[in-house]
Tab-separated table of C-alpha atoms in Angstrom:
chain	number	residue	atom	x	y	z
A	1	MET	CA	-15.198	-63.139	2.703
A	2	LEU	CA	-14.649	-65.648	5.456
A	3	PHE	CA	-12.596	-64.715	8.484
A	4	LYS	CA	-10.683	-67.410	10.233
A	5	ARG	CA	-9.018	-66.992	13.636
A	6	PRO	CA	-5.207	-67.303	13.422
A	7	LYS	CA	-3.471	-70.266	15.003
A	8	ILE	CA	-1.713	-68.985	18.133
A	9	GLY	CA	1.462	-70.635	19.440
A	10	VAL	CA	3.479	-70.092	22.575
A	11	ALA	CA	7.240	-70.711	22.693
A	12	LEU	CA	8.399	-71.525	26.218
A	13	ALA	CA	12.069	-70.752	26.937
A	14	GLY	CA	14.507	-72.615	29.102
A	15	GLY	CA	15.823	-71.181	32.337
A	16	GLY	CA	15.833	-73.958	34.931
A	17	ALA	CA	13.585	-73.268	37.949
A	18	LYS	CA	12.681	-69.874	36.400
A	19	GLY	CA	10.603	-71.867	33.895
A	20	LEU	CA	8.036	-72.595	36.551
A	21	ALA	CA	6.846	-69.089	35.812
A	22	HIS	CA	5.449	-70.432	32.553
A	23	ILE	CA	2.634	-71.896	34.636
A	24	GLY	CA	1.472	-68.492	35.833
A	25	PHE	CA	1.742	-67.057	32.299
A	26	LEU	CA	-0.403	-69.833	30.831
A	27	GLU	CA	-2.944	-69.314	33.633
A	28	ILE	CA	-3.509	-65.692	32.720
A	29	LEU	CA	-3.802	-66.533	29.021
A	30	LYS	CA	-6.520	-69.030	29.843
A	31	LYS	CA	-8.368	-66.594	32.162
A	32	ASN	CA	-8.402	-63.995	29.360
A	33	ARG	CA	-9.545	-66.537	26.759
A	34	ILE	CA	-6.409	-66.193	24.690
A	35	PRO	CA	-6.261	-69.590	23.021
A	36	VAL	CA	-3.105	-71.692	22.836
A	37	ASP	CA	-3.326	-73.741	19.684
A	38	VAL	CA	0.274	-75.099	19.641
A	39	ILE	CA	3.149	-75.134	22.177
A	40	SER	CA	6.840	-75.487	21.701
A	41	GLY	CA	9.384	-75.760	24.483
A	42	THR	CA	13.070	-75.924	25.212
A	43	SER	CA	14.576	-77.346	28.402
A	44	ILE	CA	12.237	-76.510	31.361
A	45	GLY	CA	9.890	-74.978	28.732
A	46	ALA	CA	9.670	-78.459	27.219
A	47	ILE	CA	8.698	-79.986	30.570
A	48	ILE	CA	5.980	-77.336	31.251
A	49	GLY	CA	4.866	-77.326	27.625
A	50	ALA	CA	4.536	-81.098	27.326
A	51	SER	CA	2.628	-81.300	30.604
A	52	TYR	CA	0.149	-78.609	29.570
A	53	ALA	CA	-0.248	-79.985	26.080
A	54	LEU	CA	-1.164	-83.408	27.521
A	55	GLU	CA	-3.648	-81.926	29.998
A	56	PRO	CA	-4.513	-78.217	29.521
A	57	ASP	CA	-5.596	-77.788	33.164
A	58	ILE	CA	-3.716	-75.186	35.177
A	59	ASP	CA	-4.709	-76.634	38.582
A	60	LYS	CA	-3.455	-80.078	37.585
A	61	LEU	CA	-0.254	-78.570	36.206
A	62	LYS	CA	0.412	-76.756	39.475
A	63	GLN	CA	-0.345	-79.930	41.462
A	64	THR	CA	1.978	-82.022	39.288
A	65	ALA	CA	4.820	-79.426	39.588
A	66	GLN	CA	4.372	-79.291	43.406
A	67	THR	CA	4.394	-83.096	43.769
A	68	LEU	CA	7.456	-83.574	41.679
A	69	VAL	CA	9.463	-80.754	43.335
A	70	ASN	CA	8.819	-82.406	46.663
A	71	SER	CA	9.346	-85.973	45.436
A	72	GLU	CA	12.138	-88.387	46.306
A	73	VAL	CA	12.959	-88.798	42.615
A	74	TYR	CA	13.638	-85.034	42.370
A	75	GLY	CA	15.728	-85.128	45.480
A	76	ASP	CA	17.878	-87.820	43.976
A	77	LEU	CA	19.011	-85.432	41.239
A	78	LYS	CA	20.953	-83.460	43.982
A	79	LEU	CA	20.826	-80.207	42.081
A	80	ASP	CA	21.761	-78.296	45.239
A	81	LYS	CA	25.352	-79.212	44.732
A	82	LEU	CA	25.471	-76.980	41.677
A	83	ARG	CA	24.537	-73.865	43.612
A	84	LEU	CA	26.969	-71.626	45.411
A	85	GLY	CA	26.006	-70.200	48.794
A	86	GLU	CA	25.562	-66.541	49.731
A	87	GLU	CA	28.900	-64.814	50.461
A	88	ARG	CA	28.502	-62.987	53.733
A	89	ASN	CA	32.101	-63.211	54.850
A	90	TRP	CA	35.537	-64.434	53.863
A	91	PHE	CA	34.772	-68.017	54.906
A	92	ASP	CA	31.737	-68.170	52.590
A	93	ARG	CA	33.893	-66.896	49.741
A	94	ILE	CA	36.579	-69.513	50.336
A	95	ARG	CA	33.872	-72.242	50.572
A	96	ASN	CA	32.406	-71.168	47.206
A	97	LYS	CA	35.773	-71.072	45.524
A	98	LEU	CA	36.513	-74.559	46.842
A	99	LYS	CA	33.145	-75.829	45.720
A	100	THR	CA	33.640	-74.365	42.244
A	101	LYS	CA	37.093	-75.999	41.858
A	102	LEU	CA	35.785	-79.374	43.085
A	103	THR	CA	32.837	-79.219	40.735
A	104	PHE	CA	35.124	-78.302	37.810
A	105	ALA	CA	37.515	-81.086	38.659
A	106	GLU	CA	34.612	-83.554	38.840
A	107	ALA	CA	33.399	-82.306	35.378
A	108	LEU	CA	36.771	-83.096	33.880
A	109	LEU	CA	36.631	-86.644	35.113
A	110	ARG	CA	32.987	-87.477	34.334
A	111	PRO	CA	30.773	-87.159	31.271
A	112	ALA	CA	28.104	-85.299	33.373
A	113	LEU	CA	27.877	-84.068	36.944
A	114	ILE	CA	24.456	-85.688	37.403
A	115	ALA	CA	24.232	-89.479	36.985
A	116	GLU	CA	22.056	-90.913	34.214
A	117	GLU	CA	19.941	-93.266	36.352
A	118	PRO	CA	18.133	-90.655	38.499
A	119	VAL	CA	17.607	-88.438	35.479
A	120	LYS	CA	15.909	-91.220	33.553
A	121	ARG	CA	13.845	-92.169	36.575
A	122	PHE	CA	12.706	-88.546	36.956
A	123	PHE	CA	11.389	-88.383	33.411
A	124	ASP	CA	9.875	-91.897	33.595
A	125	GLU	CA	7.869	-90.733	36.604
A	126	PHE	CA	6.914	-87.390	35.066
A	127	PHE	CA	5.723	-88.690	31.648
A	128	ASP	CA	5.456	-92.453	31.917
A	129	GLU	CA	4.861	-93.878	28.376
A	130	LYS	CA	2.933	-90.916	27.025
A	131	ARG	CA	3.515	-89.993	23.410
A	132	PHE	CA	3.285	-86.762	21.391
A	133	GLU	CA	0.254	-88.322	19.714
A	134	ASP	CA	-1.479	-88.259	23.141
A	135	THR	CA	-1.350	-84.471	23.564
A	136	LYS	CA	-4.536	-82.453	23.388
A	137	ILE	CA	-2.528	-79.481	22.068
A	138	PRO	CA	0.115	-80.049	19.331
A	139	PHE	CA	3.539	-79.868	20.998
A	140	ALA	CA	7.200	-79.794	19.935
A	141	ALA	CA	10.418	-80.002	21.956
A	142	VAL	CA	13.839	-78.830	20.813
A	143	ALA	CA	17.280	-80.405	21.396
A	144	LEU	CA	20.701	-79.966	19.768
A	145	ASP	CA	22.570	-82.771	18.018
A	146	LEU	CA	26.287	-82.477	18.944
A	147	ILE	CA	27.271	-84.623	15.898
A	148	SER	CA	25.548	-82.721	13.074
A	149	GLY	CA	25.257	-79.389	14.877
A	150	GLU	CA	21.617	-79.192	13.884
A	151	ASP	CA	18.570	-78.468	16.078
A	152	VAL	CA	16.308	-81.477	16.399
A	153	ILE	CA	12.609	-80.731	16.700
A	154	PHE	CA	10.580	-83.587	18.222
A	155	LYS	CA	6.920	-83.917	17.232
A	156	LYS	CA	6.340	-87.609	17.637
A	157	GLY	CA	7.447	-90.555	19.704
A	158	LEU	CA	7.831	-90.890	23.516
A	159	ILE	CA	7.655	-87.527	25.252
A	160	LYS	CA	9.997	-88.551	28.047
A	161	ASP	CA	12.865	-89.244	25.668
A	162	ALA	CA	12.413	-85.973	23.750
A	163	VAL	CA	12.064	-83.848	26.877
A	164	ARG	CA	15.066	-85.571	28.569
A	165	ALA	CA	17.152	-84.637	25.491
A	166	SER	CA	15.775	-81.091	25.467
A	167	THR	CA	16.810	-80.608	29.146
A	168	ALA	CA	20.287	-82.236	28.974
A	169	ILE	CA	22.408	-79.242	29.950
A	170	PRO	CA	25.888	-79.976	28.561
A	171	GLY	CA	28.292	-81.169	31.210
A	172	ILE	CA	25.577	-81.210	33.925
A	173	PHE	CA	23.030	-83.775	32.689
A	174	PRO	CA	23.966	-86.828	30.551
A	175	THR	CA	23.772	-86.609	26.803
A	176	VAL	CA	20.922	-88.607	25.154
A	177	LYS	CA	21.805	-91.069	22.354
A	178	MET	CA	19.133	-91.522	19.709
A	179	GLU	CA	20.001	-93.478	16.555
A	180	ASP	CA	22.942	-91.562	15.017
A	181	LYS	CA	22.411	-88.488	17.212
A	182	LEU	CA	23.971	-87.279	20.449
A	183	LEU	CA	21.542	-84.818	21.962
A	184	VAL	CA	21.817	-82.062	24.493
A	185	ASP	CA	19.716	-79.147	25.821
A	186	GLY	CA	18.156	-77.171	22.960
A	187	GLY	CA	18.870	-73.983	24.860
A	188	VAL	CA	22.427	-74.005	23.500
A	189	THR	CA	21.170	-72.793	20.111
A	190	ALA	CA	17.355	-72.275	20.478
A	191	ASN	CA	16.529	-71.224	23.961
A	192	ASP	CA	13.192	-69.877	22.849
A	193	PRO	CA	11.829	-72.238	20.232
A	194	VAL	CA	9.946	-69.762	18.076
A	195	MET	CA	10.613	-71.619	14.801
A	196	ALA	CA	9.370	-74.897	16.330
A	197	ALA	CA	6.036	-73.189	17.009
A	198	ARG	CA	5.975	-71.997	13.422
A	199	GLY	CA	6.657	-75.542	12.285
A	200	LEU	CA	3.504	-76.635	14.140
A	201	GLY	CA	1.493	-74.178	12.026
A	202	ALA	CA	1.358	-71.113	14.314
A	203	ASP	CA	0.377	-67.874	12.596
A	204	VAL	CA	1.137	-65.816	15.666
A	205	VAL	CA	3.903	-66.797	18.010
A	206	ILE	CA	4.250	-65.452	21.616
A	207	GLY	CA	7.705	-65.946	22.945
A	208	ILE	CA	8.192	-66.147	26.719
A	209	ILE	CA	11.740	-65.435	27.992
A	210	PHE	CA	13.696	-64.772	31.184
A	211	GLY	CA	16.176	-62.170	30.042
A	212	TYR	CA	17.251	-60.280	26.984
A	213	ASP	CA	20.330	-58.688	28.525
A	214	PRO	CA	23.601	-60.294	29.713
A	215	SER	CA	23.940	-61.078	33.417
A	216	PRO	CA	26.225	-58.907	35.551
A	217	ILE	CA	29.796	-59.273	34.403
A	218	GLY	CA	31.241	-60.466	37.721
A	219	LYS	CA	34.930	-60.400	38.600
A	220	LEU	CA	36.339	-62.511	35.730
A	221	GLU	CA	39.151	-63.622	37.992
A	222	SER	CA	40.054	-66.846	36.209
A	223	SER	CA	40.466	-68.113	32.651
A	224	MET	CA	37.335	-70.198	33.142
A	225	ASP	CA	35.371	-67.071	34.130
A	226	VAL	CA	36.497	-65.431	30.862
A	227	ILE	CA	35.625	-68.484	28.827
A	228	LEU	CA	32.169	-68.795	30.315
A	229	ARG	CA	31.488	-65.091	29.826
A	230	GLY	CA	32.394	-65.300	26.184
A	231	ASP	CA	30.165	-68.359	25.752
A	232	GLN	CA	27.297	-66.576	27.474
A	233	LEU	CA	27.557	-63.583	25.188
A	234	ALA	CA	27.716	-65.715	22.042
A	235	LYS	CA	24.533	-67.599	23.075
A	236	LEU	CA	22.833	-64.293	23.905
A	237	LYS	CA	23.555	-62.835	20.447
A	238	LEU	CA	22.090	-65.962	18.776
A	239	PHE	CA	19.136	-65.902	21.138
A	240	ARG	CA	18.300	-62.272	20.240
A	241	MET	CA	18.361	-63.114	16.557
A	242	LEU	CA	15.899	-65.986	17.126
A	243	ILE	CA	13.522	-64.175	19.461
A	244	ASP	CA	13.093	-61.387	16.985
A	245	LYS	CA	11.145	-63.851	14.854
A	246	ALA	CA	8.300	-63.928	17.387
A	247	ASP	CA	5.267	-61.773	16.928
A	248	TYR	CA	5.254	-60.798	20.585
A	249	VAL	CA	7.815	-61.298	23.346
A	250	VAL	CA	7.111	-61.340	27.082
A	251	GLU	CA	10.101	-61.114	29.450
A	252	ILE	CA	9.404	-62.503	32.916
A	253	ASP	CA	11.472	-60.849	35.632
A	254	THR	CA	12.697	-63.471	38.056
A	255	GLY	CA	15.186	-61.218	39.753
A	256	GLY	CA	18.453	-62.827	40.861
A	257	MET	CA	17.063	-66.369	41.502
A	258	HIS	CA	19.286	-69.260	40.703
A	259	TRP	CA	18.241	-71.813	38.068
A	260	THR	CA	18.134	-74.577	40.733
A	261	ASP	CA	15.667	-72.778	43.015
A	262	PHE	CA	12.798	-75.176	42.345
A	263	GLY	CA	11.566	-74.621	45.923
A	264	MET	CA	10.280	-71.205	44.693
A	265	LEU	CA	7.359	-72.702	42.832
A	266	GLU	CA	4.641	-70.335	44.164
A	267	GLU	CA	6.869	-67.258	43.719
A	268	CYS	CA	7.713	-68.252	40.166
A	269	ILE	CA	4.045	-68.835	39.242
A	270	GLU	CA	3.238	-65.387	40.577
A	271	MET	CA	6.086	-63.832	38.509
A	272	GLY	CA	4.552	-65.434	35.426
A	273	ARG	CA	1.114	-64.074	36.251
A	274	GLU	CA	2.485	-60.585	36.755
A	275	ALA	CA	4.312	-60.589	33.437
A	276	ALA	CA	1.182	-61.796	31.572
A	277	ILE	CA	-1.053	-59.217	33.284
A	278	LYS	CA	1.413	-56.497	32.464
A	279	ASN	CA	1.377	-57.475	28.779
A	280	ILE	CA	-2.276	-58.494	28.494
A	281	ASN	CA	-3.377	-55.596	26.314
A	282	GLY	CA	-0.444	-56.183	23.945
A	283	LEU	CA	-1.153	-59.886	23.808
A	284	LYS	CA	-4.801	-59.266	22.972
A	285	ARG	CA	-3.770	-56.714	20.367
A	286	VAL	CA	-1.272	-58.900	18.536
A	287	THR	CA	-3.585	-61.884	18.400
A	288	GLY	CA	-6.382	-59.632	17.224
A	289	ARG	CA	-4.165	-58.166	14.528
A	290	GLY	CA	-3.297	-61.658	13.382
A	291	LEU	CA	-6.989	-62.217	12.635
A	292	PHE	CA	-7.057	-59.513	9.970
A	293	ARG	CA	-3.480	-59.714	8.808
A	294	LYS	CA	-3.252	-63.409	8.111
A	295	SER	CA	-6.673	-65.028	8.065
A	296	PHE	CA	-9.202	-63.612	5.643
A	297	ARG	CA	-9.897	-65.640	2.513
A	298	MET	CA	-11.943	-65.100	-0.596
A	299	LYS	CA	-14.707	-67.630	-1.023
């Protein structure tokens, strides 16, 4: 009998700035010699996954993330306008309500809250002309086609185009047109791209997520609050069905941080480390089981 190590894949979920925690998670995997043979990513998971697949060096990944978060091109995205402030008094509450209404009105008048030019410039600077074929680890990114309703799994071509599509949060970032497709953030239907990792040949898939339960219900004061809550619960139900297809799931606790908190880079990396360390015995066990369950062959 010949024993062959199983091919291990990691599926990196979306979650905005929370996804910076993927860096800490990957760091602990490497320190514990748990191999990453393939990577799939959705949204921020696609950004981190593509970067690591191109250069599997944690220090370089941290440095790249730090440089971009502090760069002029990131500042031009103006993500801070999407975040509400802390409500310490009645004035703060009125300010937030006004900001919400203005943002909603702007969304009705424009195809996206963030202009296309700074978004394209951001991904041009991040990935230049690098292609999937340039990666040292096989990588896939997931987006959703609004026309066909199908998930689109990118495995070739320019990385910047695929990742821009995978991160195009509907209504916030511009849609991406490719041939006969109109693409948005893959997190709408596949926030943790487990099946994309399987499609790359993974025998064992580790899914990294940022929440399995719905967020606090809030006040549901307006019709829009009700609509958004229903949409959230529908996505969560689909997400749970998909994540159950992973061999092992790690949930990274990022507390109540907002998805635009990209200034919390070091804190997020530490959260990823903590989650990986907490699950390290389980991760070693599931990858070890894969060796005997899936890999022996008769010669």
